[in-house]
Coordinates of C-alpha atoms (C1' of nucleotides) in Angstrom, one line a residue:
Chain A
M1 CA 26.4 20.2 45.3
S2 CA 29.6 20.8 42.8
T3 CA 28.7 22.5 39.5
R4 CA 28.9 20.5 36.6
H5 CA 31.3 22.5 34.8
H6 CA 33.8 21.7 38.1
Q7 CA 33.5 18.1 38.3
V8 CA 34.8 18.5 34.6
A9 CA 37.4 20.2 35.7
D10 CA 38.4 18.5 38.6
D11 CA 38.5 14.8 36.3
L12 CA 40.5 16.5 33.5
R13 CA 43.2 18.0 36.1
R14 CA 43.2 14.7 37.7
R15 CA 43.6 12.7 34.5
I16 CA 46.5 15.6 33.5
R17 CA 48.4 15.8 36.7
S18 CA 48.5 12.0 36.7
G19 CA 49.4 11.2 33.1
T20 CA 47.3 8.2 33.2
G21 CA 44.6 9.1 30.9
G22 CA 46.7 10.0 27.8
F23 CA 47.2 13.7 28.4
A24 CA 50.8 14.9 29.0
A25 CA 52.7 17.6 28.5
G26 CA 52.5 19.4 25.5
D27 CA 49.4 16.9 24.3
R28 CA 46.8 18.2 22.1
L29 CA 43.6 17.7 24.1
P30 CA 40.0 16.0 22.3
S31 CA 38.2 18.8 20.8
E32 CA 36.2 20.4 22.7
R33 CA 32.9 19.1 21.1
E34 CA 34.8 15.3 21.2
L35 CA 35.1 16.3 25.6
S36 CA 31.9 17.4 25.3
S37 CA 30.0 14.7 23.9
Y38 CA 32.6 12.7 26.8
Y39 CA 31.5 14.1 29.5
R40 CA 28.2 14.5 28.3
V41 CA 27.7 18.5 28.9
S42 CA 26.7 20.9 26.3
V43 CA 30.0 23.1 24.8
P44 CA 30.0 26.3 26.8
T45 CA 29.9 24.2 30.1
L46 CA 33.0 22.0 28.7
R47 CA 34.8 25.3 28.0
D48 CA 33.7 26.7 31.8
A49 CA 35.5 23.3 32.6
L50 CA 38.7 24.4 30.6
A51 CA 38.3 28.4 32.0
V52 CA 39.0 26.8 35.2
L53 CA 42.4 25.3 34.5
Q54 CA 43.5 27.4 31.7
A55 CA 43.2 30.2 35.2
E56 CA 45.4 27.4 36.9
G57 CA 48.1 27.7 34.4
L58 CA 47.5 23.8 33.3
V59 CA 46.0 24.2 30.1
E60 CA 46.4 26.3 27.3
K61 CA 43.6 27.2 24.4
A62 CA 45.3 28.3 20.9
Q63 CA 42.2 29.4 18.2
G64 CA 42.0 27.3 15.6
R65 CA 44.4 24.5 16.5
G66 CA 43.0 23.3 19.9
N67 CA 43.8 23.1 23.7
F68 CA 46.7 22.0 24.9
V69 CA 48.5 20.4 27.9
R70 CA 51.0 23.4 29.3
E71 CA 54.3 22.5 29.6
P72 CA 55.0 23.5 33.2
A73 CA 56.9 26.5 32.9
P74 CA 58.0 28.8 35.9
R75 CA 55.7 31.7 36.5
L76 CA 56.9 35.4 35.4
G77 CA 57.5 36.9 38.5
Y78 CA 56.7 39.7 39.9
P79 CA 58.0 43.1 40.9
D80 CA 61.3 40.5 41.0
G81 CA 62.5 37.4 39.3
P82 CA 64.6 35.9 36.7
H83 CA 63.6 37.9 33.5
G84 CA 66.9 37.4 31.5
D85 CA 64.2 35.2 28.8
L86 CA 62.5 37.9 28.1
Q87 CA 62.1 39.9 25.1
V88 CA 60.3 43.6 25.8
T89 CA 58.7 45.4 23.0
T90 CA 58.3 49.4 24.1
S91 CA 56.3 52.2 22.4
F92 CA 55.5 55.6 24.3
A93 CA 53.3 58.7 23.4
Q94 CA 52.2 61.8 24.5
V95 CA 48.8 61.4 25.8
P96 CA 46.5 63.4 27.8
P97 CA 45.9 61.1 31.0
G98 CA 42.8 59.7 32.1
A99 CA 41.1 61.4 34.9
A100 CA 42.8 58.4 37.6
V101 CA 46.4 59.0 35.8
A102 CA 46.2 62.8 36.7
A103 CA 45.6 62.2 40.0
G104 CA 48.0 60.2 40.7
L105 CA 50.4 62.0 39.6
G106 CA 48.9 65.1 41.4
L107 CA 49.4 67.0 38.2
Q108 CA 49.1 70.8 37.0
P109 CA 47.0 70.8 34.2
G110 CA 48.9 71.4 31.3
T111 CA 51.6 69.3 32.0
P112 CA 52.8 67.0 29.1
V113 CA 53.0 62.9 30.6
T114 CA 54.5 60.6 28.4
E115 CA 52.9 56.9 28.0
Y116 CA 55.2 53.8 27.8
V117 CA 53.6 51.1 26.4
R118 CA 55.8 47.6 27.4
I119 CA 55.2 44.2 26.4
A120 CA 57.3 41.5 27.7
F121 CA 57.5 37.8 25.7
R122 CA 58.9 34.9 26.6
G123 CA 59.8 33.4 23.3
D124 CA 56.3 34.1 21.4
V125 CA 54.0 34.7 24.8
P126 CA 53.1 37.7 25.8
H127 CA 53.9 38.1 29.5
A128 CA 52.9 41.3 31.1
L129 CA 51.5 44.4 30.0
T130 CA 53.1 47.6 31.7
R131 CA 51.8 51.0 30.8
L132 CA 54.1 53.6 32.7
Y133 CA 52.9 57.3 33.0
L134 CA 56.0 59.7 33.7
P135 CA 54.8 63.5 34.0
Y136 CA 57.8 64.1 31.3
P137 CA 57.7 65.3 27.6
V138 CA 58.7 62.4 25.6
R139 CA 61.8 63.8 24.0
E140 CA 63.2 63.9 27.2
L141 CA 63.4 60.4 27.7
A142 CA 63.6 59.0 24.5
G143 CA 65.7 56.4 23.7
A144 CA 66.5 55.8 27.3
G145 CA 69.1 53.2 26.4
A146 CA 69.2 49.3 26.7
V147 CA 65.5 47.7 27.4
D148 CA 65.9 45.1 30.1
S149 CA 62.8 45.0 32.5
P150 CA 59.7 44.7 32.2
W151 CA 58.0 46.8 34.5
G152 CA 59.8 49.7 33.1
D153 CA 62.8 50.2 36.1
D154 CA 65.5 51.2 32.8
I155 CA 63.3 54.4 32.3
L156 CA 63.0 54.8 35.7
G157 CA 66.7 54.7 36.4
Q158 CA 67.2 57.4 34.1
L159 CA 64.8 60.1 36.2
P160 CA 67.3 60.9 38.4
R161 CA 69.9 61.6 35.5
R162 CA 67.5 63.7 33.2
T163 CA 65.5 65.5 36.0
G164 CA 66.9 65.4 39.3
V165 CA 64.5 63.5 40.6
S166 CA 65.0 59.9 42.4
V167 CA 62.6 57.2 43.5
A168 CA 62.9 56.1 47.2
H169 CA 60.2 54.0 47.4
A170 CA 57.3 52.2 45.7
T171 CA 54.0 50.7 46.7
H172 CA 52.3 48.2 44.5
Q173 CA 48.2 47.2 44.6
V174 CA 47.2 44.1 43.0
T175 CA 43.6 43.2 42.1
A176 CA 41.9 40.7 40.5
R177 CA 39.7 40.6 37.6
F178 CA 39.2 40.4 34.1
P179 CA 41.0 42.0 31.3
T180 CA 39.9 44.5 29.0
D181 CA 39.7 43.9 25.4
A182 CA 42.7 45.8 24.6
E183 CA 44.5 44.2 27.8
A184 CA 43.6 40.4 26.1
Q185 CA 44.2 41.4 22.9
S186 CA 47.9 42.3 24.3
L187 CA 48.5 39.8 26.3
R188 CA 46.8 37.3 23.9
I189 CA 44.8 35.4 26.4
A190 CA 40.9 34.4 26.7
I191 CA 38.7 37.6 28.1
R192 CA 37.4 35.0 30.8
T193 CA 41.3 34.3 31.7
P194 CA 41.8 36.5 35.2
V195 CA 44.5 39.0 35.6
L196 CA 46.8 40.5 38.2
A197 CA 46.4 44.1 37.6
I198 CA 48.4 46.2 39.7
E199 CA 49.1 49.8 40.1
R200 CA 52.6 50.8 41.0
R201 CA 53.5 54.1 42.4
L202 CA 56.9 55.6 42.5
F203 CA 57.7 57.7 45.2
A204 CA 60.6 60.7 45.5
A205 CA 62.0 61.1 49.2
D206 CA 59.6 63.6 49.9
D207 CA 56.7 61.0 49.6
R208 CA 55.6 63.1 46.3
V209 CA 54.3 60.5 43.3
V210 CA 56.9 60.7 40.8
A211 CA 56.0 57.6 38.5
H212 CA 52.9 55.5 38.2
A213 CA 52.3 52.3 36.0
L214 CA 50.0 50.3 35.4
I215 CA 50.6 46.6 35.3
T216 CA 48.5 43.8 33.9
L217 CA 49.9 40.4 34.1
P218 CA 47.9 37.2 32.5
G219 CA 46.5 35.2 35.4
D220 CA 47.4 32.0 34.3
R221 CA 51.4 32.4 33.8
A222 CA 52.6 35.0 36.1
C223 CA 52.9 35.8 40.1
V224 CA 53.2 38.5 42.0
A225 CA 56.0 37.3 44.9
F226 CA 57.2 39.3 48.1
T227 CA 59.1 38.9 51.2
T228 CA 58.0 40.4 54.8
G229 CA 59.5 40.3 58.2
A230 CA 57.9 38.7 61.1
P231 CA 54.0 38.8 61.1
G232 CA 52.6 40.8 63.3
A233 CA 54.7 43.0 63.9
D234 CA 53.9 46.2 62.1
N235 CA 56.8 45.6 58.9
H236 CA 57.4 49.0 56.7
D237 CA 60.7 47.0 56.1
Q238 CA 59.5 44.6 53.1
K239 CA 61.4 43.7 50.0
G240 CA 60.0 42.7 47.2
A241 CA 62.0 39.2 46.8
A242 CA 60.7 36.3 45.3
R243 CA 61.7 33.0 46.7
Chain B
M1 CA 36.7 44.9 17.3
S2 CA 35.0 45.0 21.0
T3 CA 32.8 42.0 22.4
R4 CA 28.9 42.5 22.8
H5 CA 29.3 41.9 26.5
H6 CA 32.1 44.3 27.2
Q7 CA 30.6 47.3 25.3
V8 CA 27.1 46.5 27.6
A9 CA 29.5 46.1 30.5
D10 CA 31.2 49.7 29.1
D11 CA 27.7 51.7 29.5
L12 CA 26.5 50.4 32.6
R13 CA 30.1 51.3 34.0
R14 CA 29.7 54.6 32.4
R15 CA 25.5 54.8 33.2
I16 CA 27.5 54.2 37.1
R17 CA 30.1 56.0 37.5
S18 CA 28.4 59.1 36.5
G19 CA 25.3 58.4 38.4
T20 CA 23.6 60.1 35.4
G21 CA 21.3 57.0 34.5
G22 CA 19.8 56.6 37.4
F23 CA 22.2 54.4 39.0
A24 CA 23.5 55.4 42.4
A25 CA 25.4 53.5 45.0
G26 CA 22.8 51.1 46.7
D27 CA 20.6 50.9 44.0
R28 CA 19.0 47.9 42.6
L29 CA 19.4 47.4 38.3
P30 CA 16.8 46.3 36.3
S31 CA 16.4 42.7 36.3
E32 CA 18.7 40.8 34.6
R33 CA 15.8 39.8 31.8
E34 CA 14.5 43.6 31.8
L35 CA 18.3 44.8 31.1
S36 CA 19.3 41.5 28.3
S37 CA 15.9 42.9 26.0
Y38 CA 16.7 46.7 26.6
Y39 CA 20.5 45.9 25.1
R40 CA 19.3 43.6 22.5
V41 CA 21.5 41.0 24.0
S42 CA 20.6 37.6 25.4
V43 CA 20.5 37.0 29.0
P44 CA 23.8 35.0 29.6
T45 CA 25.5 37.6 27.4
L46 CA 24.4 40.1 29.9
R47 CA 26.0 38.5 32.8
D48 CA 28.9 38.2 31.1
A49 CA 28.8 42.1 31.8
L50 CA 27.8 41.9 34.8
A51 CA 30.9 39.6 35.5
V52 CA 33.3 42.0 33.8
L53 CA 31.4 44.5 36.6
Q54 CA 31.4 42.7 39.6
A55 CA 34.9 41.7 39.5
E56 CA 35.8 45.2 39.1
G57 CA 33.6 45.6 42.4
L58 CA 31.1 47.9 41.1
V59 CA 28.0 45.8 40.9
E60 CA 27.0 42.9 43.9
K61 CA 25.1 40.3 43.2
A62 CA 22.5 39.0 45.5
Q63 CA 20.3 35.5 44.7
G64 CA 16.9 35.8 44.6
R65 CA 16.8 39.8 45.2
G66 CA 19.0 41.4 42.3
N67 CA 22.2 43.0 41.6
F68 CA 23.1 46.1 43.0
V69 CA 25.5 49.2 43.0
R70 CA 28.2 48.5 45.3
E71 CA 28.6 51.2 47.8
P72 CA 32.4 52.2 47.7
A73 CA 33.6 50.6 50.3
P74 CA 37.6 50.6 51.1
R75 CA 39.1 46.9 49.9
L76 CA 40.6 45.0 52.3
G77 CA 44.1 44.5 52.7
Y78 CA 46.8 42.0 52.3
P79 CA 48.8 41.6 54.8
D80 CA 48.7 44.7 56.0
G81 CA 45.9 47.6 56.3
P82 CA 43.1 48.4 59.1
H83 CA 41.2 45.4 59.6
G84 CA 39.9 46.0 63.4
D85 CA 36.5 46.3 61.8
L86 CA 36.1 42.5 61.2
Q87 CA 34.6 39.5 62.4
V88 CA 37.0 36.6 62.6
T89 CA 35.6 33.4 62.9
T90 CA 37.9 29.8 63.4
S91 CA 37.7 26.4 63.5
F92 CA 40.6 23.5 63.2
A93 CA 40.8 19.9 63.1
Q94 CA 44.1 17.7 62.6
V95 CA 44.1 16.7 59.2
P96 CA 45.9 14.3 57.0
P97 CA 48.0 16.9 55.4
G98 CA 47.7 17.4 50.9
A99 CA 50.9 16.5 49.4
A100 CA 51.4 20.1 48.6
V101 CA 51.2 21.3 52.0
A102 CA 53.1 18.5 53.1
A103 CA 55.6 19.3 50.7
G104 CA 55.5 22.6 51.9
L105 CA 56.1 21.8 55.9
G106 CA 58.9 19.4 55.2
L107 CA 57.8 17.3 57.5
Q108 CA 58.8 13.3 58.5
P109 CA 55.7 11.2 57.8
G110 CA 53.4 10.9 60.7
T111 CA 53.4 14.6 62.5
P112 CA 50.4 15.6 63.0
V113 CA 49.0 18.3 61.2
T114 CA 46.9 21.1 62.5
E115 CA 44.5 23.1 60.1
Y116 CA 43.0 26.2 61.0
V117 CA 39.9 27.6 58.8
R118 CA 39.4 31.3 59.3
I119 CA 36.6 33.7 57.7
A120 CA 36.6 36.8 58.1
F121 CA 33.3 39.1 57.9
R122 CA 32.7 42.9 57.8
G123 CA 29.6 43.2 58.7
D124 CA 27.7 39.7 57.0
V125 CA 30.0 40.0 53.9
P126 CA 32.9 37.5 54.4
H127 CA 36.1 39.2 53.1
A128 CA 39.1 36.5 53.4
L129 CA 39.5 32.6 53.7
T130 CA 42.7 31.7 55.1
R131 CA 43.6 27.9 56.2
L132 CA 46.6 27.7 58.1
Y133 CA 48.9 24.9 59.1
L134 CA 51.3 23.6 61.3
P135 CA 52.8 21.2 62.1
Y136 CA 51.7 20.5 65.9
P137 CA 48.8 18.2 67.0
V138 CA 45.9 20.3 67.9
R139 CA 45.8 20.6 71.6
E140 CA 48.9 22.7 72.1
L141 CA 47.8 25.2 69.9
A142 CA 43.8 25.5 70.9
G143 CA 42.2 28.2 73.0
A144 CA 45.3 30.5 71.5
G145 CA 43.7 33.2 72.4
A146 CA 42.0 36.3 71.4
V147 CA 41.1 36.1 67.4
D148 CA 41.8 39.2 65.8
S149 CA 43.8 38.8 62.5
P150 CA 42.2 37.2 59.4
W151 CA 45.6 35.5 58.8
G152 CA 46.3 33.5 61.9
D153 CA 48.9 35.6 62.9
D154 CA 47.5 35.6 66.5
I155 CA 48.3 31.7 66.1
L156 CA 51.6 32.4 64.4
G157 CA 52.3 34.3 67.8
Q158 CA 52.1 31.6 70.1
L159 CA 54.6 29.5 68.2
P160 CA 57.6 30.8 70.0
R161 CA 55.8 30.9 73.9
R162 CA 54.7 27.1 73.2
T163 CA 57.1 25.6 70.6
G164 CA 60.7 27.4 71.1
V165 CA 60.2 28.6 67.3
S166 CA 59.9 31.9 66.0
V167 CA 59.2 33.3 62.9
A168 CA 61.7 35.3 60.9
H169 CA 60.3 36.0 57.7
A170 CA 57.5 35.2 55.4
T171 CA 57.0 35.3 51.6
H172 CA 54.0 35.3 49.7
Q173 CA 52.9 33.9 46.7
V174 CA 50.0 35.8 44.6
T175 CA 48.0 34.2 41.6
A176 CA 44.6 34.9 40.3
R177 CA 42.4 32.1 39.6
F178 CA 38.5 30.6 39.7
P179 CA 37.1 29.7 43.0
T180 CA 36.8 26.1 43.8
D181 CA 33.2 25.4 44.9
A182 CA 33.8 25.3 48.5
E183 CA 35.9 28.3 48.2
A184 CA 32.8 30.0 46.5
Q185 CA 30.8 28.9 49.1
S186 CA 32.6 29.9 51.9
L187 CA 33.3 33.5 50.8
R188 CA 30.2 33.6 49.2
I189 CA 30.9 35.0 45.9
A190 CA 29.6 33.4 42.5
I191 CA 31.9 31.1 41.1
R192 CA 33.1 32.9 38.2
T193 CA 34.4 35.6 40.6
P194 CA 37.9 35.8 40.1
V195 CA 39.9 35.0 43.4
L196 CA 44.0 36.5 44.7
A197 CA 44.9 32.9 45.7
I198 CA 47.8 33.3 48.1
E199 CA 50.1 30.9 49.2
R200 CA 52.3 32.5 52.4
R201 CA 55.3 30.3 54.0
L202 CA 56.5 31.7 57.3
F203 CA 60.7 30.7 58.0
A204 CA 62.4 30.1 61.2
A205 CA 65.7 31.8 61.3
D206 CA 67.4 28.7 60.2
D207 CA 65.1 29.0 57.0
R208 CA 62.9 26.1 58.2
V209 CA 59.1 26.7 57.0
V210 CA 57.5 26.5 59.9
A211 CA 54.1 26.9 59.0
H212 CA 52.1 27.4 55.5
A213 CA 49.4 29.5 54.9
L214 CA 46.7 29.1 51.7
I215 CA 44.8 32.1 51.7
T216 CA 41.9 33.3 49.2
L217 CA 40.5 37.1 48.7
P218 CA 37.4 37.9 46.8
G219 CA 38.7 39.7 43.7
D220 CA 36.0 42.2 44.3
R221 CA 36.2 43.3 47.3
A222 CA 39.8 42.7 48.9
C223 CA 43.5 43.9 46.8
V224 CA 47.3 42.9 47.8
A225 CA 49.8 45.8 48.7
F226 CA 52.9 46.4 49.8
T227 CA 55.8 48.4 49.4
T228 CA 59.4 47.9 48.1
G229 CA 62.0 50.3 47.8
A230 CA 63.5 52.0 45.3
P231 CA 63.4 49.5 42.0
G232 CA 66.1 48.1 40.1
A233 CA 68.5 49.1 43.6
D234 CA 69.2 45.8 44.8
N235 CA 67.2 42.9 42.9
H236 CA 70.4 41.0 42.1
D237 CA 70.1 38.6 45.1
Q238 CA 66.2 37.6 44.1
K239 CA 65.5 33.9 43.8
G240 CA 62.9 33.0 40.7
A241 CA 59.1 32.8 41.3
A242 CA 57.5 29.6 41.6
R243 CA 55.6 27.9 38.6
Chain C
dC1 C1' 38.9 23.0 2.2
dA2 C1' 38.0 20.6 7.1
dG3 C1' 39.0 21.2 11.8
dT4 C1' 39.4 24.4 15.6
dG5 C1' 38.2 27.6 19.3
dG6 C1' 35.5 32.4 19.8
dT7 C1' 31.4 34.2 20.7
dC8 C1' 26.4 34.6 21.1
dT9 C1' 21.8 33.0 21.5
dA10 C1' 17.3 31.8 23.0
dG11 C1' 15.2 29.1 26.0
dA12 C1' 15.3 25.7 30.4
dC13 C1' 14.4 24.2 34.8
dC14 C1' 16.4 24.8 39.9
dA15 C1' 17.2 27.4 44.5
dC16 C1' 17.1 31.9 46.7
dG17 C1' 14.1 35.7 49.4
dC18 C1' 10.1 38.2 50.2
dG19 C1' 5.6 39.5 50.4
Chain D
dG1 C1' 3.7 32.5 45.1
dC2 C1' 6.3 34.8 42.0
dG3 C1' 10.4 37.2 40.9
dT4 C1' 15.5 36.7 41.1
dG5 C1' 19.8 34.8 39.5
dG6 C1' 22.4 30.3 39.1
dT7 C1' 23.4 26.8 36.3
dC8 C1' 23.3 24.4 31.7
dT9 C1' 21.4 23.0 27.1
dA10 C1' 21.8 23.0 22.3
dG11 C1' 22.9 25.0 19.0
dA12 C1' 24.3 29.2 15.6
dC13 C1' 27.7 31.9 13.0
dC14 C1' 32.4 33.7 12.6
dA15 C1' 37.5 33.6 12.4
dC16 C1' 41.9 31.4 12.5
dT17 C1' 45.0 27.3 11.4
dG18 C1' 46.9 24.0 8.7
dT19 C1' 46.7 21.1 4.7

DNA sequence: CAGTGGTCTAGACCACGCG
DNA sequence: GCGTGGTCTAGACCACTGT
């Protein structure tokens, strides 16, 4: 009762994991046409098998070059984890917020909203896409300082000094879905690679929402990690510390 | 530069959201063959479009019956959230743990390991699959008591009384991937629906791993939610995320 | 240029649900 | 029985990569 493409994926996974099939980290796999004829499946079915392995982080595709066995690299951790090796690019603009974002921020109509779009790279590979929305005009927060956090924490750190508002706590909502075309392009992932979509809301001490962020993490190279106290005891003492 | 199946998905999403297309919650969509001819795309391409909407929780497929507009229902929340409306089934067995699980538990060879497999239903619809591994023989923890938690917290609650070990904290690692065939069957989701895969480790006060759980949540009807303090405040004691 | 993956087409055959 | 979705096939054409 196993599907054909999972059978192929299982065999490839075994050969990659054991290395006995001649598939070592960094190697190029045979082309999809070769593999499909080897496994006696059609090319789309073989690509389904590769999509499974790709989502698991075992295989990496490169347009025009081939499929490669991924070097085992640690996944980028959210919300905490080492990111000293990340290069971060930021752009920002004053935007008419979409209805969802506006509702999330609880704004008066006409309030200027700034969107920061940030992409975090490890080497040449994008690992995170963050869209951070702040209910202030662009100029106030532009040129904020050293860019270091993939999630825009450096920008948030400017909030108290510039606006008198400070963030007391944050909520994070994580779902799994497919990327939009734009997200797939920014993150340079296949449109069939699942992503972790995070809605992050930042609250002031009086529980007003002071900022809102949409974060998209490629499912094959990032993971969300957090720590809680003992289960069952209603834990509101959670920490976003990874292990 | 948009792909064909995303164009179709965007149009269907708009018609569902606004209701103007005659697509209201609970309605059956036209068959895939009808929709594909309406949009002038092939059936596989139309199915790609539906897969996008399905992962977003807007559309539900039912084998032999059709595609339906989902009633807006709150997603099942992990690790906290209301689950009074869940029915939970449990089975357990003494199993030879896979290498990964054994490593996670740090066991001596020969230690008996019990696997609890639990499925949480809302009505007839599975919302969570939990596989909980405890390094004790089956009998010690069988018939544990009222079954109420989708994550097996009731079983974990028995640990201190029966073994003297108590859980001090837990780590959670969330990734996005495709379900295995077995997971898709248990959760009754399409094999192309992304899932949230959670590795949960439970630690005693001395940081030994005392239990290990693999939790699979269907991406279209569950979400992971947690709360942290102010960002950037004290994430310098962090450790890395895992591979 | 030749080879590769990215996307799409137009079918096929099967299993499931319902009348 | 008949319509539905589930899976797979065997191609097509394009864009991208490196020579």
